[in-house]
PDB file of C-alpha atoms in Angstrom:
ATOM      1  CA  UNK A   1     -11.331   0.097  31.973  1.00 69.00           C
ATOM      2  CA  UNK A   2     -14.994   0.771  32.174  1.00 77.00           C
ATOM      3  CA  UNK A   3     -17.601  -0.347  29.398  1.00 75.00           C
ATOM      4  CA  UNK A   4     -18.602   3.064  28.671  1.00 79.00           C
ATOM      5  CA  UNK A   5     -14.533   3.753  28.402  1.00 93.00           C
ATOM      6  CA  UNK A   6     -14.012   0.903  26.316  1.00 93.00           C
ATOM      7  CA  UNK A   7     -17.236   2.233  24.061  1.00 93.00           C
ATOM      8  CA  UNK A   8     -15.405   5.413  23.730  1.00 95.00           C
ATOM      9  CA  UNK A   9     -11.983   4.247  22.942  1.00 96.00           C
ATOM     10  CA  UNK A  10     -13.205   1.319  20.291  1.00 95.00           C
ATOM     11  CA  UNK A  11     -15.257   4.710  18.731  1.00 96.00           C
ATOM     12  CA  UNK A  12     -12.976   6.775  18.885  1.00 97.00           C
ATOM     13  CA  UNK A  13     -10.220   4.356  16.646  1.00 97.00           C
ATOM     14  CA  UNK A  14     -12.716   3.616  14.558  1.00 97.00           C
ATOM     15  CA  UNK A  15     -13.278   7.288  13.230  1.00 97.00           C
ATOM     16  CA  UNK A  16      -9.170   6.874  12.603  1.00 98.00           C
ATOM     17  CA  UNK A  17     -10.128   3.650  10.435  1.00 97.00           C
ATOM     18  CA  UNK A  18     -13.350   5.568   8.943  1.00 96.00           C
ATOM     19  CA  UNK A  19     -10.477   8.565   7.861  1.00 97.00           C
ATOM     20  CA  UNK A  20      -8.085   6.209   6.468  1.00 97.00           C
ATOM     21  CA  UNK A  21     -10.153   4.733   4.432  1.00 97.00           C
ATOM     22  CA  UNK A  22     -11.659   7.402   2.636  1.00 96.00           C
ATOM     23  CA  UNK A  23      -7.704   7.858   1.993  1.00 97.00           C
ATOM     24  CA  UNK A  24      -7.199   4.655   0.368  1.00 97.00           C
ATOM     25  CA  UNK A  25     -10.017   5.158  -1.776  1.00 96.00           C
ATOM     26  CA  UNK A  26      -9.531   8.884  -2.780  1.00 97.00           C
ATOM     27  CA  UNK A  27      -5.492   7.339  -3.609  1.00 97.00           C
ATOM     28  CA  UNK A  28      -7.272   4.205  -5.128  1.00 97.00           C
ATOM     29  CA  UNK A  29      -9.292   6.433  -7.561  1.00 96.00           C
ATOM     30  CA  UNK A  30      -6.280   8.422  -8.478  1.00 97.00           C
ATOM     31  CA  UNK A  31      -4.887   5.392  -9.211  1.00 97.00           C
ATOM     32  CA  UNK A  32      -7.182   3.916 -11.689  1.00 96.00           C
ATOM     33  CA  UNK A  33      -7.286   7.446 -13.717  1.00 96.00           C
ATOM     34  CA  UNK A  34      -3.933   6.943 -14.150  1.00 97.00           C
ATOM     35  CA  UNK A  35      -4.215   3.188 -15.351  1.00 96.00           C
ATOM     36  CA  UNK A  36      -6.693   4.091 -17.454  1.00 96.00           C
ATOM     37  CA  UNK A  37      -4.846   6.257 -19.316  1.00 97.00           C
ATOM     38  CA  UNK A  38      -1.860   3.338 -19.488  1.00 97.00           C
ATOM     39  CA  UNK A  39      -4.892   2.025 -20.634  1.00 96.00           C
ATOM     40  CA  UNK A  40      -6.062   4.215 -23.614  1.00 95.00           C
ATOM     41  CA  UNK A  41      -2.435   4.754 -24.508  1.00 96.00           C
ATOM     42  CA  UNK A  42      -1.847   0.987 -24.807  1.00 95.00           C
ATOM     43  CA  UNK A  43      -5.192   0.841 -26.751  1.00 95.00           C
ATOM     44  CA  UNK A  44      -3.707   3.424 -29.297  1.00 95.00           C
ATOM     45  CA  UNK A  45      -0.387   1.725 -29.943  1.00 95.00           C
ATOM     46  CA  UNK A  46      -1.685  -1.779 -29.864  1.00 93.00           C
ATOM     47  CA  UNK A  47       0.399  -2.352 -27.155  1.00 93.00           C
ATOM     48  CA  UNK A  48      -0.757  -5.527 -24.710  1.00 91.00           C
ATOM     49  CA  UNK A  49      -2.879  -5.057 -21.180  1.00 87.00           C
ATOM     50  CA  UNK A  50      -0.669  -7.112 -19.537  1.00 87.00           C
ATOM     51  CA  UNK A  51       2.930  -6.547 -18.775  1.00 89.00           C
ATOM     52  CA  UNK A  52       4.778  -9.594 -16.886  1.00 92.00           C
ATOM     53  CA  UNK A  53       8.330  -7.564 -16.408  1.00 93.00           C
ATOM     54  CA  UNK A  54       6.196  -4.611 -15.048  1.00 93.00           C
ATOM     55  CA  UNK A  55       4.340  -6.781 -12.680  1.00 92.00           C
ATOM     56  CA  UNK A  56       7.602  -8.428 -11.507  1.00 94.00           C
ATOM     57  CA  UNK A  57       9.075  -4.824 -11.106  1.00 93.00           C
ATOM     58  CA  UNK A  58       5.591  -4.421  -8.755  1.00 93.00           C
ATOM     59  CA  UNK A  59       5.951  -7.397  -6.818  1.00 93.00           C
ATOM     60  CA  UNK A  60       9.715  -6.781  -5.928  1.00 94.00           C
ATOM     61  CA  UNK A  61       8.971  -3.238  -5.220  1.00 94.00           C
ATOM     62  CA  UNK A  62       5.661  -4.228  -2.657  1.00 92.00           C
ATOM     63  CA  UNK A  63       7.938  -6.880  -0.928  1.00 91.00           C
ATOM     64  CA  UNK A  64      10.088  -4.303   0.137  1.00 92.00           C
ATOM     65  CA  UNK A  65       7.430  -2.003   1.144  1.00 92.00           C
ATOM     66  CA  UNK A  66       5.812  -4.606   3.216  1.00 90.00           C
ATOM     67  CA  UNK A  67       9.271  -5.046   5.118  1.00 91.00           C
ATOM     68  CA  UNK A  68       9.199  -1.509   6.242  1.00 90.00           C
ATOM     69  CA  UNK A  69       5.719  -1.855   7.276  1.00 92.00           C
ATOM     70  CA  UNK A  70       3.983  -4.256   9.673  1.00 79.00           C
ATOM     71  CA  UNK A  71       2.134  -5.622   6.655  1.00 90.00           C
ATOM     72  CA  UNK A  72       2.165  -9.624   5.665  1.00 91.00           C
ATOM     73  CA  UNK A  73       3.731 -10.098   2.484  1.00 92.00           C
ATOM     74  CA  UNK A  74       1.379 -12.862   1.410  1.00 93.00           C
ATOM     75  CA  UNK A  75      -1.345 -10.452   2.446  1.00 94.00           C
ATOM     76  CA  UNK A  76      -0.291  -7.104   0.524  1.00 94.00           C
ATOM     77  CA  UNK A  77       0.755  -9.128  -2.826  1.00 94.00           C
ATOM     78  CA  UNK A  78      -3.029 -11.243  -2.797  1.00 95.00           C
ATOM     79  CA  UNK A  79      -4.470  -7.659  -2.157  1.00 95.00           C
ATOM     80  CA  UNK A  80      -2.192  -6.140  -5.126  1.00 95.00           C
ATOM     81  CA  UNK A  81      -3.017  -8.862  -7.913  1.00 95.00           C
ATOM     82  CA  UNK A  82      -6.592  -8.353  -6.759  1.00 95.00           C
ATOM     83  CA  UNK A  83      -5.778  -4.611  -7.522  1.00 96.00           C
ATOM     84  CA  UNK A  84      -3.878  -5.297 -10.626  1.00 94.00           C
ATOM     85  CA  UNK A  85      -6.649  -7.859 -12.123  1.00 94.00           C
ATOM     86  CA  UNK A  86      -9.098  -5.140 -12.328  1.00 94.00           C
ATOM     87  CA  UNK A  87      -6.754  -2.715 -13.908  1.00 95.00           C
ATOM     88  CA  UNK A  88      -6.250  -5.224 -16.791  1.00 93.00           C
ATOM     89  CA  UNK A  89      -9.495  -6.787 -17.233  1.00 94.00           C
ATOM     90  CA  UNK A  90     -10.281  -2.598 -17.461  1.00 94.00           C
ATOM     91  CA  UNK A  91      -7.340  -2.199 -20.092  1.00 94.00           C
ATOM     92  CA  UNK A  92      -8.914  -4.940 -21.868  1.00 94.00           C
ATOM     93  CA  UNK A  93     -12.197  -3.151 -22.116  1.00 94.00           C
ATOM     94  CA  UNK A  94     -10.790   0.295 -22.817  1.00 95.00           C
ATOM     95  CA  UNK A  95      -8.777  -1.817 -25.568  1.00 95.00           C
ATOM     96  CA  UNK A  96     -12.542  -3.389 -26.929  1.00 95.00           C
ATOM     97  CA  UNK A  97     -14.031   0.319 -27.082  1.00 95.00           C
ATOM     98  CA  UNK A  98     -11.073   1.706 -29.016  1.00 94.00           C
ATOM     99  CA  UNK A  99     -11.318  -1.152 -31.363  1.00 93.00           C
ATOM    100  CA  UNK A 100     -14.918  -0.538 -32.085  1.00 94.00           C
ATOM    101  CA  UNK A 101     -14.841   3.071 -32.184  1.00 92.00           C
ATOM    102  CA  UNK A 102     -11.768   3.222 -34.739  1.00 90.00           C
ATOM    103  CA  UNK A 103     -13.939   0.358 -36.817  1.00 90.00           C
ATOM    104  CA  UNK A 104     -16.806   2.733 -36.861  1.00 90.00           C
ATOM    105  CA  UNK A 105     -14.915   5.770 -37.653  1.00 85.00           C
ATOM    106  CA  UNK A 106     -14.049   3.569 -40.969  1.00 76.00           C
TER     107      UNK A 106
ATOM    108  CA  UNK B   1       3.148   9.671 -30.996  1.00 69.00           C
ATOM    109  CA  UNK B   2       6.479   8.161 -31.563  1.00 77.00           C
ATOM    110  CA  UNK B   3       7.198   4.887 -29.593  1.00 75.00           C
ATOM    111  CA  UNK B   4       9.998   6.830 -27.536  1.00 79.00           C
ATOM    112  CA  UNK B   5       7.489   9.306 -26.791  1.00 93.00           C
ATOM    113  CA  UNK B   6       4.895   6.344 -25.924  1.00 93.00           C
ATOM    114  CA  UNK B   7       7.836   4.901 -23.582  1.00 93.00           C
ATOM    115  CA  UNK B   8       8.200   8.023 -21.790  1.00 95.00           C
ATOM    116  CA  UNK B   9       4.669   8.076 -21.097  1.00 96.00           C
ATOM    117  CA  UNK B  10       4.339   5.351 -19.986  1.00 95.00           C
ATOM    118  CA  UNK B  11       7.446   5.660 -18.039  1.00 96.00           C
ATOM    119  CA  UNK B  12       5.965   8.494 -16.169  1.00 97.00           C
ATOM    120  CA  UNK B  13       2.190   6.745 -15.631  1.00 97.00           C
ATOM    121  CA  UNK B  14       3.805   3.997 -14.049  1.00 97.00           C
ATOM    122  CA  UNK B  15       5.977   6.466 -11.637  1.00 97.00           C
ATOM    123  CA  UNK B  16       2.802   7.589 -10.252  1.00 98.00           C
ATOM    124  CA  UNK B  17       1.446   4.477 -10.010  1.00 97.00           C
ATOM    125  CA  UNK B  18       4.460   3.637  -7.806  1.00 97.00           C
ATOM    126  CA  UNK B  19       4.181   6.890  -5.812  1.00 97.00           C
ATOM    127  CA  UNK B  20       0.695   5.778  -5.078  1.00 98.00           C
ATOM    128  CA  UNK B  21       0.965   2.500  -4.221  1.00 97.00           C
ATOM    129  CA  UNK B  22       3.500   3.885  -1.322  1.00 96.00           C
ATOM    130  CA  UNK B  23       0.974   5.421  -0.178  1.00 97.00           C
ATOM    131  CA  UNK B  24      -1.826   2.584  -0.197  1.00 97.00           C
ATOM    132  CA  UNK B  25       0.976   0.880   1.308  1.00 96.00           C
ATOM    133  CA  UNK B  26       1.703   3.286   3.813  1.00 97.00           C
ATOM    134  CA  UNK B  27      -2.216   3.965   5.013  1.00 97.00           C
ATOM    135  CA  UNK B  28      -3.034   0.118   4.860  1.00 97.00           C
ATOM    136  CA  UNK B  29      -0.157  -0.411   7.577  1.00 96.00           C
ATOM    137  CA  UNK B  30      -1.755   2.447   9.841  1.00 97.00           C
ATOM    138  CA  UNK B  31      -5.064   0.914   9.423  1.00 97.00           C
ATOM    139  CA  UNK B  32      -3.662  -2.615  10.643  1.00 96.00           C
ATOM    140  CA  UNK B  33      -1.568  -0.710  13.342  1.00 96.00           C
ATOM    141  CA  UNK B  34      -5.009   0.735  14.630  1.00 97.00           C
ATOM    142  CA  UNK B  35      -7.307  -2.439  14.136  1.00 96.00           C
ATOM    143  CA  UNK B  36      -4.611  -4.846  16.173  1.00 96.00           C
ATOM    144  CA  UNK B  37      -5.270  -2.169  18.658  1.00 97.00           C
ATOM    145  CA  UNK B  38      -8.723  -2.764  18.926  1.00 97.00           C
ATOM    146  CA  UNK B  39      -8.069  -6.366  18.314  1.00 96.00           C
ATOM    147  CA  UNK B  40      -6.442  -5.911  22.086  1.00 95.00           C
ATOM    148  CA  UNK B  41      -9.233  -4.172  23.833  1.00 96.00           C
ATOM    149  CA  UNK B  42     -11.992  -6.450  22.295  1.00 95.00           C
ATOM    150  CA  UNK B  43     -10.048  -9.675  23.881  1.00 95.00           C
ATOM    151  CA  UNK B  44      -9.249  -7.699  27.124  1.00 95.00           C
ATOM    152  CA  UNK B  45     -13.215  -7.467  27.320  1.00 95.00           C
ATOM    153  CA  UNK B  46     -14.341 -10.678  25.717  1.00 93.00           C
ATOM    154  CA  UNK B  47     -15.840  -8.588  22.565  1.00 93.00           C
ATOM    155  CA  UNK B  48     -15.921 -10.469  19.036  1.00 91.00           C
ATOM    156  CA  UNK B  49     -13.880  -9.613  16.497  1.00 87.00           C
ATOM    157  CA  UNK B  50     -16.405  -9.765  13.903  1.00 86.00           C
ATOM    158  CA  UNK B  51     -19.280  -6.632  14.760  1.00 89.00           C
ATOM    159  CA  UNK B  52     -21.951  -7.046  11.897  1.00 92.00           C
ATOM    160  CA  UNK B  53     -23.370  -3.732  12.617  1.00 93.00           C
ATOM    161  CA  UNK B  54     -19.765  -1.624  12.380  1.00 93.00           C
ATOM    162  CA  UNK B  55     -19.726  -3.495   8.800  1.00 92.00           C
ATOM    163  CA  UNK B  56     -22.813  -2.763   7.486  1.00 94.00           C
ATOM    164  CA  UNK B  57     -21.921   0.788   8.562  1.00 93.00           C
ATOM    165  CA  UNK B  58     -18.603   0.586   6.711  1.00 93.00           C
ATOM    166  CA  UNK B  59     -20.484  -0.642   3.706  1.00 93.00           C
ATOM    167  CA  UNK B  60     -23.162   2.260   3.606  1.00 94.00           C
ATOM    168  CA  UNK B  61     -20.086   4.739   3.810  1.00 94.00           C
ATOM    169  CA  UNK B  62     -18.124   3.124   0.932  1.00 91.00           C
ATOM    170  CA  UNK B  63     -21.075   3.219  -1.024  1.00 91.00           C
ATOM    171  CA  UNK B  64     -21.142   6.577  -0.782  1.00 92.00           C
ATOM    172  CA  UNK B  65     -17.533   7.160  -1.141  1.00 92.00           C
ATOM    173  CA  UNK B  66     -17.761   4.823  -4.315  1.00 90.00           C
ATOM    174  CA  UNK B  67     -20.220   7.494  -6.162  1.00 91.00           C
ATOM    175  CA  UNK B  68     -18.082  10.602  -5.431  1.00 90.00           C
ATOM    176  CA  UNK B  69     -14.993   8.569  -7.321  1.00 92.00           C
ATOM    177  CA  UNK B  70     -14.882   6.377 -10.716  1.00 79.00           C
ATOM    178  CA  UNK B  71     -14.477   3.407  -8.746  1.00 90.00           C
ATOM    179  CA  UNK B  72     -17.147   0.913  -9.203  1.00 91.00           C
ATOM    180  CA  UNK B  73     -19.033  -0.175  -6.098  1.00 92.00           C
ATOM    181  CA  UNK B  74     -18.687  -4.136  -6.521  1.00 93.00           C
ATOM    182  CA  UNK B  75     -14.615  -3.900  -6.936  1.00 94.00           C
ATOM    183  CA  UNK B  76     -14.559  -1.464  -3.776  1.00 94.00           C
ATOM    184  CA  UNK B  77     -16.855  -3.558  -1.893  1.00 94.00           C
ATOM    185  CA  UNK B  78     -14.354  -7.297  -2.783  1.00 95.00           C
ATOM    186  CA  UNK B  79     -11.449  -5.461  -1.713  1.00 95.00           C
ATOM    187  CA  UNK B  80     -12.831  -4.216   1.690  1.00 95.00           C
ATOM    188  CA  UNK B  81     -14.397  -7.620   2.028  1.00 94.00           C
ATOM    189  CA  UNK B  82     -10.790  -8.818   1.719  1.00 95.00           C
ATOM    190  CA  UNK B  83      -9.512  -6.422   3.959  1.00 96.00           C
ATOM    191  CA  UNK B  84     -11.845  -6.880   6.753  1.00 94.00           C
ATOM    192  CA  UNK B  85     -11.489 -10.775   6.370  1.00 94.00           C
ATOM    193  CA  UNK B  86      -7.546 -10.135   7.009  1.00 94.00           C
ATOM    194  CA  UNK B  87      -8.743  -7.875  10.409  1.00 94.00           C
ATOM    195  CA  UNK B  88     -11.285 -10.562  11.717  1.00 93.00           C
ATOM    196  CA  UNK B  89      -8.161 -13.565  10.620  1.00 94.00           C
ATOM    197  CA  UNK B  90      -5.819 -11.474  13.221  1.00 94.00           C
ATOM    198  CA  UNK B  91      -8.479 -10.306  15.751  1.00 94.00           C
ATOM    199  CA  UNK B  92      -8.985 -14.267  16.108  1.00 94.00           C
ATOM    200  CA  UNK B  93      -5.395 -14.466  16.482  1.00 94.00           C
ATOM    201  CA  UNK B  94      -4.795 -11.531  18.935  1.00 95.00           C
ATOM    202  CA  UNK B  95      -7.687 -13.236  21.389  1.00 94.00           C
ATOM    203  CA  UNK B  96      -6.002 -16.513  21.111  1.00 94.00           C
ATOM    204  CA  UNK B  97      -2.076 -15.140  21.895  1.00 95.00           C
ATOM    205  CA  UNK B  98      -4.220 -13.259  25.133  1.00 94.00           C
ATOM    206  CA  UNK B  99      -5.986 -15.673  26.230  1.00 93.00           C
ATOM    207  CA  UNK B 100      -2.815 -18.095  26.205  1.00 94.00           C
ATOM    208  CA  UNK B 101      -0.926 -15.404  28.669  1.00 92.00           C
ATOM    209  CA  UNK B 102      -3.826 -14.729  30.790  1.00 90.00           C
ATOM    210  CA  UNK B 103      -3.993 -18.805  31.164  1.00 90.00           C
ATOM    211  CA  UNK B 104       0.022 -19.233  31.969  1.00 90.00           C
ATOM    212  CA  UNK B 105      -0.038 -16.405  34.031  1.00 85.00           C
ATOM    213  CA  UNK B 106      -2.773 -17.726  36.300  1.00 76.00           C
TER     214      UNK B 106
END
């Protein structure tokens, strides 16, 4: 293969990466409206941010996933609790805000 | 809202959340499928796997992709960080296994 070939090929799967991810964050935004609103309802019914039997249910869930796929399992779960840590530590500040605002409502 | 009703809820949050994750699943496995691929053509041509330029490029977009969502730049920027880190790991690893077959075949 020629350099300008390879050029064109290396460009040309990179516009398939460039498209993919603007997927994973357009699905990765839908995502976190939806945990926010775990999170607000959580806030509401003093119910906790974190929720080990949920995560378990997760983990099981992503393990199978990741055997249909190519994916490494180590990889996809590290990438998930990275995922998952944000979600609570933005439960945890949705939590804080509710606190405060039904304190000032007083 | 009753606590059944809170269950249900949240019963039907976390359904999406599942339906969702599929589908980070699913995209993240087509982006590896496509990156090994170029992890192939860059050791057939003695690129690098790591291309400083094609990052900073990939940053610049996700920036921009960050302000048209909620998600906040930092958290987007960590996880592609960790993604990319995952490509470079098994671009490395794709040169090595070719180089290996090119030697034994000589």
């Amino acid at each position: 293969m020629e350099m300008v070939d390879v050029a064109a090929q290396l460009a040309s799967y990179r516009q398939t990466i460039d498209n993919l991810d603007a997927a994973l964050v357009y699905i990765l935004a839908e995502r976190f409206r939806c945990t926010n609103e775990i999170g607000l309802l959580k806030a509401e019914h003093g119910l906790p941010s974190a929720d080990k039997s949920r995560e378990n249910h997760q983990f099981t869930r992503l393990r199978k996933l990741a055997e249909n796929t190519m994916l490494e399992q180590d990889f996809l779960e590290n990438l998930m609790k990275f995922i998952i840590g944000e979600v609570i530590q933005r439960h945890n500040q949705i939590a804080s805000e509710y606190l405060a605002k039904q304190s000032s409502a007083r």
